[in-house]
Tab-separated table of C-alpha atoms and ligand atoms in Angstrom:
chain	number	residue	atom	x	y	z
A	1	UNK	CA	-0.005	-0.003	0.117
A	2	UNK	CA	1.250	3.268	-1.007
A	3	UNK	CA	1.855	5.088	2.254
A	4	UNK	CA	2.256	8.123	1.089
A	5	UNK	CA	-1.365	8.551	1.970
A	6	UNK	CA	-2.967	10.644	4.483
A	7	UNK	CA	-2.686	9.863	8.185
A	8	UNK	CA	-6.448	9.852	8.308
A	9	UNK	CA	-6.392	6.967	5.144
A	10	UNK	CA	-3.882	4.944	6.592
A	11	UNK	CA	-5.917	4.738	10.111
A	12	UNK	CA	-8.656	3.164	8.153
A	13	UNK	CA	-7.291	1.126	5.210
A	14	UNK	CA	-3.993	1.008	6.197
A	15	UNK	CA	-2.191	-2.643	6.624
A	16	UNK	CA	-4.386	-5.274	5.841
A	17	UNK	CA	-4.667	-5.151	1.819
A	18	UNK	CA	-7.637	-8.128	0.843
A	19	UNK	CA	-7.002	-9.029	-2.465
A	20	UNK	CA	-9.334	-11.368	-4.830
A	21	UNK	CA	-12.175	-13.261	-2.420
A	22	UNK	CA	-10.457	-12.244	0.622
A	23	UNK	CA	-12.265	-10.911	3.657
A	24	UNK	CA	-12.983	-7.157	3.139
A	25	UNK	CA	-12.090	-6.614	7.278
A	26	UNK	CA	-8.761	-7.923	8.541
A	27	UNK	CA	-9.708	-11.318	9.878
A	28	UNK	CA	-8.384	-12.841	13.390
A	29	UNK	CA	-5.840	-15.827	12.284
A	30	UNK	CA	-6.645	-17.583	15.744
A	31	UNK	CA	-3.883	-19.820	15.063
A	32	UNK	CA	-0.664	-20.765	16.943
A	33	UNK	CA	0.903	-22.476	13.232
A	34	UNK	CA	1.340	-23.088	9.714
A	35	UNK	CA	1.030	-25.794	6.989
A	36	UNK	CA	3.885	-26.139	4.691
A	37	UNK	CA	3.874	-28.609	1.976
A	38	UNK	CA	7.915	-29.453	2.257
A	39	UNK	CA	9.962	-29.870	4.927
A	40	UNK	CA	12.493	-27.796	2.854
A	41	UNK	CA	10.146	-24.961	2.814
A	42	UNK	CA	9.920	-24.712	6.783
A	43	UNK	CA	13.840	-25.216	7.008
A	44	UNK	CA	14.314	-21.827	4.911
A	45	UNK	CA	11.677	-19.630	6.982
A	46	UNK	CA	13.639	-21.042	10.643
A	47	UNK	CA	17.094	-20.036	8.984
A	48	UNK	CA	15.642	-16.330	7.764
A	49	UNK	CA	16.613	-17.224	4.168
A	50	UNK	CA	12.354	-16.994	3.370
A	51	UNK	CA	9.859	-15.084	5.054
A	52	UNK	CA	6.816	-16.622	5.940
A	53	UNK	CA	4.958	-17.674	8.798
A	54	UNK	CA	5.735	-21.085	11.343
A	55	UNK	CA	4.379	-19.856	14.682
A	56	UNK	CA	2.503	-17.706	16.298
A	57	UNK	CA	5.224	-16.570	18.928
A	58	UNK	CA	7.297	-14.929	15.666
A	59	UNK	CA	4.860	-13.808	13.449
A	60	UNK	CA	1.203	-13.873	12.853
A	61	UNK	CA	-0.358	-12.447	10.028
A	62	UNK	CA	-3.191	-10.593	11.997
A	63	UNK	CA	-0.322	-8.886	14.135
A	64	UNK	CA	1.638	-7.599	11.195
A	65	UNK	CA	-0.923	-6.291	9.238
A	66	UNK	CA	-1.637	-4.080	12.187
A	67	UNK	CA	1.791	-3.616	12.798
A	68	UNK	CA	1.961	-2.500	8.934
A	69	UNK	CA	-0.757	0.081	9.924
A	70	UNK	CA	1.090	1.624	12.580
A	71	UNK	CA	4.464	1.475	10.733
A	72	UNK	CA	2.976	3.580	8.385
A	73	UNK	CA	1.214	5.747	10.422
A	74	UNK	CA	4.497	6.585	12.526
A	75	UNK	CA	6.538	7.036	8.636
A	76	UNK	CA	8.808	3.795	9.937
A	77	UNK	CA	9.641	0.728	7.187
A	78	UNK	CA	8.764	-1.860	10.221
A	79	UNK	CA	7.017	-2.604	13.508
A	80	UNK	CA	6.892	-5.271	15.659
A	81	UNK	CA	3.358	-5.465	18.236
A	82	UNK	CA	4.030	-6.788	21.914
A	83	UNK	CA	1.758	-7.837	24.383
A	84	UNK	CA	1.887	-4.511	26.480
A	85	UNK	CA	3.542	-1.688	26.224
A	86	UNK	CA	6.100	-2.584	28.913
A	87	UNK	CA	7.312	-5.081	26.755
A	88	UNK	CA	7.827	-3.358	24.011
A	89	UNK	CA	9.952	-0.544	25.797
A	90	UNK	CA	11.831	-3.352	27.060
A	91	UNK	CA	12.631	-5.198	24.153
A	92	UNK	CA	13.390	-1.840	22.188
A	93	UNK	CA	16.441	-0.960	24.547
A	94	UNK	CA	17.327	-4.889	24.984
A	95	UNK	CA	17.586	-5.406	21.368
A	96	UNK	CA	20.474	-2.910	21.568
A	97	UNK	CA	21.806	-3.450	24.975
A	98	UNK	CA	23.254	-6.021	26.694
A	99	UNK	CA	25.104	-6.781	30.281
A	100	UNK	CA	27.554	-4.155	30.650
A	101	UNK	CA	25.506	-1.421	28.617
A	102	UNK	CA	24.399	1.871	29.180
A	103	UNK	CA	21.528	4.278	28.679
A	104	UNK	CA	20.471	8.053	29.228
A	105	UNK	CA	17.230	8.719	29.360
A	106	UNK	CA	14.905	11.216	30.437
A	107	UNK	CA	14.074	11.374	34.075
A	108	UNK	CA	9.980	12.512	33.685
A	109	UNK	CA	9.490	8.969	32.149
A	110	UNK	CA	6.327	7.131	32.941
A	111	UNK	CA	6.466	5.496	36.400
A	112	UNK	CA	6.338	2.099	35.173
A	113	UNK	CA	9.243	2.582	32.531
A	114	UNK	CA	11.138	4.421	35.377
A	115	UNK	CA	10.790	1.059	37.168
A	116	UNK	CA	11.593	-1.049	34.402
A	117	UNK	CA	15.203	1.009	33.487
A	118	UNK	CA	15.572	1.715	36.729
A	119	UNK	CA	15.539	-1.338	38.856
A	120	UNK	CA	15.290	-4.195	36.414
A	121	UNK	CA	17.456	-3.363	33.670
A	122	UNK	CA	19.980	-2.691	36.149
A	123	UNK	CA	19.348	-6.968	37.422
A	124	UNK	CA	20.532	-7.452	33.987
A	125	UNK	CA	23.302	-5.605	34.346
A	126	UNK	CA	22.310	-2.788	32.125
A	127	UNK	CA	22.750	0.637	33.654
A	128	UNK	CA	20.491	3.898	33.264
A	129	UNK	CA	21.409	7.629	33.825
A	130	UNK	CA	18.028	9.790	34.232
A	131	UNK	CA	19.039	13.587	33.120
A	132	UNK	CA	16.572	16.562	33.280
A	133	UNK	CA	15.016	16.425	29.749
A	134	UNK	CA	14.703	20.552	30.184
A	135	UNK	CA	19.083	20.496	30.878
A	136	UNK	CA	21.049	21.918	28.634
A	137	UNK	CA	22.605	19.588	25.851
A	138	UNK	CA	26.485	20.221	28.061
A	139	UNK	CA	24.713	18.527	30.459
A	140	UNK	CA	23.026	15.837	29.043
A	141	UNK	CA	26.024	15.093	26.882
A	142	UNK	CA	28.051	14.599	30.391
A	143	UNK	CA	25.416	11.675	31.167
A	144	UNK	CA	27.147	9.814	28.563
A	145	UNK	CA	29.738	6.961	28.972
A	146	UNK	CA	31.981	5.167	26.296
A	147	UNK	CA	29.391	1.965	26.872
A	148	UNK	CA	26.063	3.979	26.330
A	149	UNK	CA	23.909	2.643	23.499
A	150	UNK	CA	20.701	4.993	23.283
A	151	UNK	CA	19.521	8.050	24.222
A	152	UNK	CA	15.186	7.631	25.858
A	153	UNK	CA	12.523	10.174	26.160
A	154	UNK	CA	8.260	10.674	25.927
A	155	UNK	CA	7.313	12.853	23.344
A	156	UNK	CA	4.669	13.711	26.703
A	157	UNK	CA	5.528	12.652	29.435
A	158	UNK	CA	3.004	11.052	31.294
A	159	UNK	CA	2.204	12.490	34.173
A	160	UNK	CA	3.605	15.146	34.479
A	161	UNK	CA	3.020	16.598	30.419
A	162	UNK	CA	6.467	17.785	30.022
A	163	UNK	CA	6.741	18.459	26.069
A	164	UNK	CA	10.027	16.849	25.022
A	165	UNK	CA	12.210	18.947	22.881
A	166	UNK	CA	12.618	15.724	20.609
A	167	UNK	CA	14.897	17.894	18.097
A	168	UNK	CA	17.406	18.670	20.492
A	169	UNK	CA	17.192	15.359	22.137
A	170	UNK	CA	18.216	13.930	18.727
A	171	UNK	CA	20.752	15.678	18.266
A	172	UNK	CA	22.672	15.046	21.028
A	173	UNK	CA	21.987	11.366	20.422
A	174	UNK	CA	23.670	11.343	17.222
A	175	UNK	CA	25.964	13.443	18.446
A	176	UNK	CA	27.198	10.431	20.262
A	177	UNK	CA	26.615	7.535	17.869
A	178	UNK	CA	23.594	6.146	19.055
A	179	UNK	CA	20.297	6.223	18.308
A	180	UNK	CA	17.067	7.719	20.038
A	181	UNK	CA	14.071	6.132	21.190
A	182	UNK	CA	10.770	7.799	21.956
A	183	UNK	CA	7.975	6.697	23.340
A	184	UNK	CA	5.515	8.302	21.791
A	185	UNK	CA	1.937	6.965	23.389
A	186	UNK	CA	0.060	10.110	24.488
A	187	UNK	CA	0.579	12.061	21.505
A	188	UNK	CA	-0.288	9.579	18.587
A	189	UNK	CA	1.199	9.349	15.138
A	190	UNK	CA	-1.853	12.102	14.568
A	191	UNK	CA	-0.709	14.349	16.695
A	192	UNK	CA	3.128	14.099	16.458
A	193	UNK	CA	5.306	11.551	14.167
A	194	UNK	CA	8.739	11.777	15.582
A	195	UNK	CA	10.770	10.325	13.332
A	196	UNK	CA	10.895	13.661	11.167
A	197	UNK	CA	12.052	15.166	13.849
A	198	UNK	CA	15.118	12.492	13.970
A	199	UNK	CA	14.187	10.135	16.442
A	200	UNK	CA	15.119	6.820	15.113
A	201	UNK	CA	13.036	4.206	17.097
A	202	UNK	CA	9.266	4.482	18.726
A	203	UNK	CA	7.244	2.966	21.013
A	204	UNK	CA	3.677	2.973	22.004
A	205	UNK	CA	1.650	1.350	24.906
A	206	UNK	CA	-1.352	0.621	22.470
A	207	UNK	CA	-3.519	0.264	25.543
A	208	UNK	CA	-3.817	3.931	25.855
A	209	UNK	CA	-5.096	6.360	22.947
A	210	UNK	CA	-4.425	3.993	20.032
A	211	UNK	CA	-6.597	0.758	21.425
A	212	UNK	CA	-9.056	4.056	22.321
A	213	UNK	CA	-11.876	2.076	24.190
A	214	UNK	CA	-9.497	0.187	27.202
A	215	UNK	CA	-10.452	-3.374	25.853
A	216	UNK	CA	-6.251	-4.687	25.560
A	217	UNK	CA	-3.251	-3.764	26.899
A	218	UNK	CA	-0.999	-3.961	23.901
A	219	UNK	CA	2.376	-2.370	22.809
A	220	UNK	CA	4.049	-1.810	19.360
A	221	UNK	CA	7.885	-1.267	18.451
A	222	UNK	CA	8.423	1.062	15.129
A	223	UNK	CA	11.926	1.426	13.434
A	224	UNK	CA	12.330	4.512	11.508
A	225	UNK	CA	15.160	2.344	9.564
A	226	UNK	CA	17.422	5.668	9.609
A	227	UNK	CA	20.205	4.710	12.247
A	228	UNK	CA	23.483	3.516	10.559
A	229	UNK	CA	24.483	0.860	13.190
A	230	UNK	CA	27.329	0.017	10.887
A	231	UNK	CA	28.399	3.175	11.167
A	232	UNK	CA	28.463	2.808	14.816
A	233	UNK	CA	29.849	-0.879	14.421
A	234	UNK	CA	31.812	-1.761	17.609
A	235	UNK	CA	28.764	-0.224	19.656
A	236	UNK	CA	26.343	-2.848	18.359
A	237	UNK	CA	27.736	-6.426	17.721
A	238	UNK	CA	24.182	-7.836	18.194
A	239	UNK	CA	23.174	-5.938	14.806
A	240	UNK	CA	26.334	-6.102	13.176
A	241	UNK	CA	28.037	-9.387	13.880
A	242	UNK	CA	27.274	-13.257	13.425
A	243	UNK	CA	24.483	-14.117	15.713
A	244	UNK	CA	24.957	-17.879	16.189
A	245	UNK	CA	21.495	-18.789	16.616
A	246	UNK	CA	20.942	-18.389	12.940
A	247	UNK	CA	23.996	-20.358	11.718
A	248	UNK	CA	26.131	-17.056	12.044
A	249	UNK	CA	23.898	-14.571	10.097
A	250	UNK	CA	24.578	-10.842	10.580
A	251	UNK	CA	21.689	-8.571	10.791
A	252	UNK	CA	22.577	-5.657	9.079
A	253	UNK	CA	24.497	-7.677	6.282
A	254	UNK	CA	21.291	-10.150	5.451
A	255	UNK	CA	18.540	-6.883	6.669
A	256	UNK	CA	19.693	-4.023	5.547
A	257	UNK	CA	17.508	-1.388	7.034
A	258	UNK	CA	15.081	-3.858	8.363
A	259	UNK	CA	18.092	-5.514	10.811
A	260	UNK	CA	16.519	-3.870	14.078
A	261	UNK	CA	13.085	-5.154	13.132
A	262	UNK	CA	14.065	-8.536	12.256
A	263	UNK	CA	16.918	-8.983	15.272
A	264	UNK	CA	13.842	-8.051	17.801
A	265	UNK	CA	11.046	-10.703	15.896
A	266	UNK	CA	13.327	-13.035	15.475
A	267	UNK	CA	15.933	-13.105	18.252
A	268	UNK	CA	14.041	-11.250	21.360
A	269	UNK	CA	10.320	-12.638	20.546
A	270	UNK	CA	11.695	-15.651	20.035
A	271	UNK	CA	13.486	-16.305	23.221
A	272	UNK	CA	11.231	-14.538	25.328
A	273	UNK	CA	7.740	-14.452	24.020
A	274	UNK	CA	5.060	-11.450	25.103
A	275	UNK	CA	3.326	-11.696	21.296
A	276	UNK	CA	0.367	-9.654	21.279
A	277	UNK	CA	-2.599	-11.726	20.872
A	278	UNK	CA	-4.666	-11.544	17.936
A	279	UNK	CA	-7.662	-11.203	18.642
A	280	UNK	CA	-6.012	-8.351	20.799
A	281	UNK	CA	-4.720	-7.281	17.275
A	282	UNK	CA	-7.813	-7.396	15.686
A	283	UNK	CA	-9.207	-4.811	18.806
A	284	UNK	CA	-6.090	-2.634	18.549
A	285	UNK	CA	-7.367	-2.194	14.842
A	286	UNK	CA	-10.567	-1.244	15.187
A	287	UNK	CA	-9.346	1.089	17.567
A	288	UNK	CA	-7.152	2.522	14.872
A	289	UNK	CA	-9.659	2.736	12.494
A	290	UNK	CA	-10.745	6.267	14.361
A	291	UNK	CA	-7.503	7.352	16.110
A	292	UNK	CA	-7.795	10.013	14.085
A	293	UNK	CA	-11.406	11.379	14.779
A	294	UNK	CA	-10.684	10.819	19.030
A	295	UNK	CA	-7.339	12.639	19.168
A	296	UNK	CA	-9.233	16.063	17.546
A	297	UNK	CA	-11.898	15.519	20.199
A	298	UNK	CA	-10.302	14.441	22.978
A	299	UNK	CA	-7.864	18.009	22.563
A	300	UNK	CA	-10.684	19.932	22.124
A	301	UNK	CA	-11.905	18.914	25.294
A	302	UNK	CA	-9.013	18.850	27.191
A	303	UNK	CA	-8.183	22.122	26.032
A	304	UNK	CA	-11.758	23.676	27.854
A	305	UNK	CA	-11.389	22.287	30.589
A	306	UNK	CA	-8.104	22.827	31.037
A	307	UNK	CA	-8.919	26.819	30.743
A	308	UNK	CA	-11.964	26.093	33.096
A	309	UNK	CA	-9.845	24.388	35.890
A	310	UNK	CA	-6.982	27.501	35.126
A	311	UNK	CA	-9.968	29.896	35.500
A	312	UNK	CA	-11.034	28.030	38.625
A	313	UNK	CA	-9.960	29.475	42.574
A	314	UNK	CA	-10.129	26.201	44.143
A	315	UNK	CA	-6.757	25.147	41.196
A	316	UNK	CA	-3.533	25.810	42.349
A	317	UNK	CA	-1.872	24.880	38.919
A	318	UNK	CA	-2.845	23.244	36.026
A	319	UNK	CA	0.209	21.825	33.808
A	320	UNK	CA	-1.461	20.959	29.874
A	321	UNK	CA	0.635	22.193	26.975
A	322	UNK	CA	-2.474	23.638	25.079
A	323	UNK	CA	-2.748	26.606	27.423
A	324	UNK	CA	-0.929	29.710	26.653
A	325	UNK	CA	0.198	30.341	30.268
A	326	UNK	CA	2.329	26.585	30.207
A	327	UNK	CA	5.630	26.273	30.698
A	328	UNK	CA	5.835	24.169	27.122
A	329	UNK	CA	3.321	25.843	25.118
A	330	UNK	CA	6.008	26.973	22.862
A	331	UNK	CA	7.285	23.265	22.407
A	332	UNK	CA	4.020	22.022	21.624
A	333	UNK	CA	3.016	24.482	19.073
A	334	UNK	CA	6.128	23.013	17.271
A	335	UNK	CA	6.079	19.560	17.653
A	336	UNK	CA	1.859	19.191	18.181
A	337	UNK	CA	0.245	22.026	16.220
A	338	UNK	CA	-2.720	20.197	15.666
A	339	UNK	CA	-2.976	19.474	19.658
A	340	UNK	CA	-1.246	17.216	22.267
A	341	UNK	CA	-2.760	15.241	23.777
A	342	UNK	CA	-6.270	14.468	26.476
A	343	UNK	CA	-4.443	14.288	29.323
A	344	UNK	CA	-4.370	17.284	31.999
A	345	UNK	CA	-2.217	17.456	35.529
A	346	UNK	CA	-3.294	19.405	38.200
A	347	UNK	CA	-3.396	20.320	41.672
A	348	UNK	CA	-5.831	21.951	44.287
A	349	UNK	CA	-5.651	24.003	46.832
A	350	UNK	CA	-5.835	22.389	50.329
A	351	UNK	CA	-4.632	19.373	51.229
A	352	UNK	CA	-3.692	15.972	49.808
A	353	UNK	CA	-6.632	14.499	51.644
A	354	UNK	CA	-9.144	17.406	50.503
A	355	UNK	CA	-7.467	16.355	46.999
A	356	UNK	CA	-8.608	12.688	47.089
A	357	UNK	CA	-12.031	13.731	48.730
A	358	UNK	CA	-12.601	15.739	45.017
A	359	UNK	CA	-12.003	12.482	43.249
A	360	UNK	CA	-14.208	10.436	45.333
A	361	UNK	CA	-16.564	13.086	45.060
A	362	UNK	CA	-16.641	12.450	40.928
A	363	UNK	CA	-19.881	11.230	39.225
A	364	UNK	CA	-19.504	9.887	35.694
A	365	UNK	CA	-15.481	10.759	35.806
A	366	UNK	CA	-14.108	7.305	37.226
A	367	UNK	CA	-11.195	6.634	39.390
A	368	UNK	CA	-9.222	4.024	37.428
A	369	UNK	CA	-5.550	3.052	36.628
A	370	UNK	CA	-5.974	4.133	33.059
A	371	UNK	CA	-5.353	7.027	30.613
A	372	UNK	CA	-6.004	7.793	27.318
A	373	UNK	CA	-9.245	6.201	26.276
A	374	UNK	CA	-12.875	7.524	25.381
A	375	UNK	CA	-13.862	8.132	29.125
A	376	UNK	CA	-12.619	10.764	31.269
A	377	UNK	CA	-11.235	8.975	34.337
A	378	UNK	CA	-8.797	10.651	37.087
A	379	UNK	CA	-5.781	9.298	38.875
A	380	UNK	CA	-3.326	10.726	41.912
A	381	UNK	CA	-0.054	9.142	40.740
A	382	UNK	CA	1.519	9.670	43.891
A	383	UNK	CA	-1.157	7.447	45.554
A	384	UNK	CA	-1.751	4.899	42.451
A	385	UNK	CA	1.033	4.319	39.499
A	386	UNK	CA	3.749	6.237	41.106
A	387	UNK	CA	3.493	5.043	44.989
A	388	UNK	CA	6.812	2.805	44.410
A	389	UNK	CA	8.294	5.858	44.179
A	390	UNK	CA	10.162	7.791	46.967
A	391	UNK	CA	9.097	11.873	47.244
A	392	UNK	CA	12.158	12.956	45.523
A	393	UNK	CA	11.961	10.339	42.878
A	394	UNK	CA	8.389	11.946	42.437
A	395	UNK	CA	9.884	15.647	42.348
A	396	UNK	CA	12.429	14.177	39.666
A	397	UNK	CA	9.547	12.464	37.487
A	398	UNK	CA	7.893	15.791	37.020
A	399	UNK	CA	4.896	14.243	39.595
A	400	UNK	CA	3.849	16.824	42.189
A	401	UNK	CA	2.626	14.599	45.322
A	402	UNK	CA	-0.825	16.602	44.465
A	403	UNK	CA	-0.711	16.134	41.346
A	404	UNK	CA	-4.646	14.897	39.810
A	405	UNK	CA	-4.299	13.286	36.779
A	406	UNK	CA	-7.584	14.162	34.367
A	407	UNK	CA	-7.776	12.072	31.219
A	408	UNK	CA	-9.908	13.657	29.050
A	409	UNK	CA	-12.376	11.484	26.972
A	410	UNK	CA	-14.408	12.631	24.156
A	411	UNK	CA	-17.340	12.963	25.468
A	412	UNK	CA	-19.393	16.048	25.771
A	413	UNK	CA	-16.599	19.024	27.315
A	414	UNK	CA	-19.500	20.697	29.323
A	415	UNK	CA	-20.789	16.997	31.173
A	416	UNK	CA	-16.952	16.500	32.026
A	417	UNK	CA	-16.950	20.134	33.589
A	418	UNK	CA	-20.462	19.982	35.236
A	419	UNK	CA	-18.815	16.987	37.020
A	420	UNK	CA	-15.406	18.361	37.562
A	421	UNK	CA	-17.917	21.259	38.883
A	422	UNK	CA	-20.037	19.541	41.829
A	423	UNK	CA	-17.010	17.419	42.906
A	424	UNK	CA	-15.219	21.275	43.709
A	425	UNK	CA	-18.774	22.423	45.228
A	426	UNK	CA	-18.779	19.581	47.729
B	1	LIG	C1	0.963	3.208	29.838
B	1	LIG	C2	2.321	3.399	29.759
B	1	LIG	C3	3.151	2.350	29.446
B	1	LIG	C4	2.838	1.436	29.806
B	1	LIG	O1	2.295	0.297	28.671
B	1	LIG	P1	1.700	-1.182	29.010
B	1	LIG	O2	1.079	-0.852	27.407
B	1	LIG	O3	0.496	-0.329	30.469
B	1	LIG	O4	2.214	-1.778	29.791
B	1	LIG	C5	4.450	2.993	28.706
B	1	LIG	N1	4.773	4.086	28.096
B	1	LIG	C6	3.873	5.276	28.911
B	1	LIG	C7	4.058	6.477	28.171
B	1	LIG	C8	2.307	4.726	28.994
B	1	LIG	O5	1.590	5.689	29.437
């Protein structure tokens, strides 16, 4: 399919391209395995000499169609679905880092990723230095070491809503000979395509806006195909030297621009699993078909709610990049001129207990461990998603202890505001 089609068209028609007599709608290939006529045909697949399906842990046609749609939306050369956003971020890093390696990462990233990198990767021997994403280039560069293999950040941080200067991060990464990995979950490719600003690899928790209906946990990794692994061959031996588990095949030589994605699929997914179920991929695809309609509504509603909150005297502060008063407004205008997303961070005047009482008083808006779906919901990160973090880590992560994360849905803005108003009045 022509990948220069507009995002709206790719949302609806990308990925699945049926030919004569095939189902118009992407089918669920609910099969673990695939048939071949000869043993020889299958052997070639195992040796990566030919591409084809043989076992769903490695590849499945439903998943591949959805991955192809997301790759087209991001402007990448290939993509792989994973069972969750956590798995996507883990694989994106583990595909190029091994024990003894190091990574530099924005400190304001999502709490789950912060734990994955700061605690679990450390146990695997991969060290991470967290940096303030708003620090100067010199300061961030000073965190790099000879064994640094990647720079990582989020387009917009969950839940602080800091907007990343992607071009600055890309300049730093490339100056140090490493790729820039961007978690683009909150912006989605409808509002920002990080590859256009120099990012090399993009990840998503598809659980959020892409699915959009809070039905399936999932993730995706997309590669731009732009990073020149061979030019930094000594840094990335996993891609540029023979893989003994495939008879000494070298990914960069055998697959060129598809080296990174092929290794992620043929090696990491083969060995570690964490594939997205084809059933979930099917539901994710239904979500993607309306992503371009839902994102503008999330942004429009969130803008109205943020402006209302900002004008309310019970509200201490509001962090929404769409507000003119916002520290990140200018960066948001540059990277996301059509709007950012539906997530607003704010704090109330008064005590932490009063903030919790406000959330308990909401009627239509529910307290859920979720964000970025059709229904407006609310969460107090310091008591919920980020409760493992110390106060110091909370502040480093851009999460004020009084921060309320409001994920504005696609209902009518007046009904959302009315619910907030009645809860504040109690
Ligand atoms: C939710 C989230 C994740 C983790 O994704 P799961 O699908 O919950 O595993 C990663 N990054 C960001 C920005 C998220 O919001």
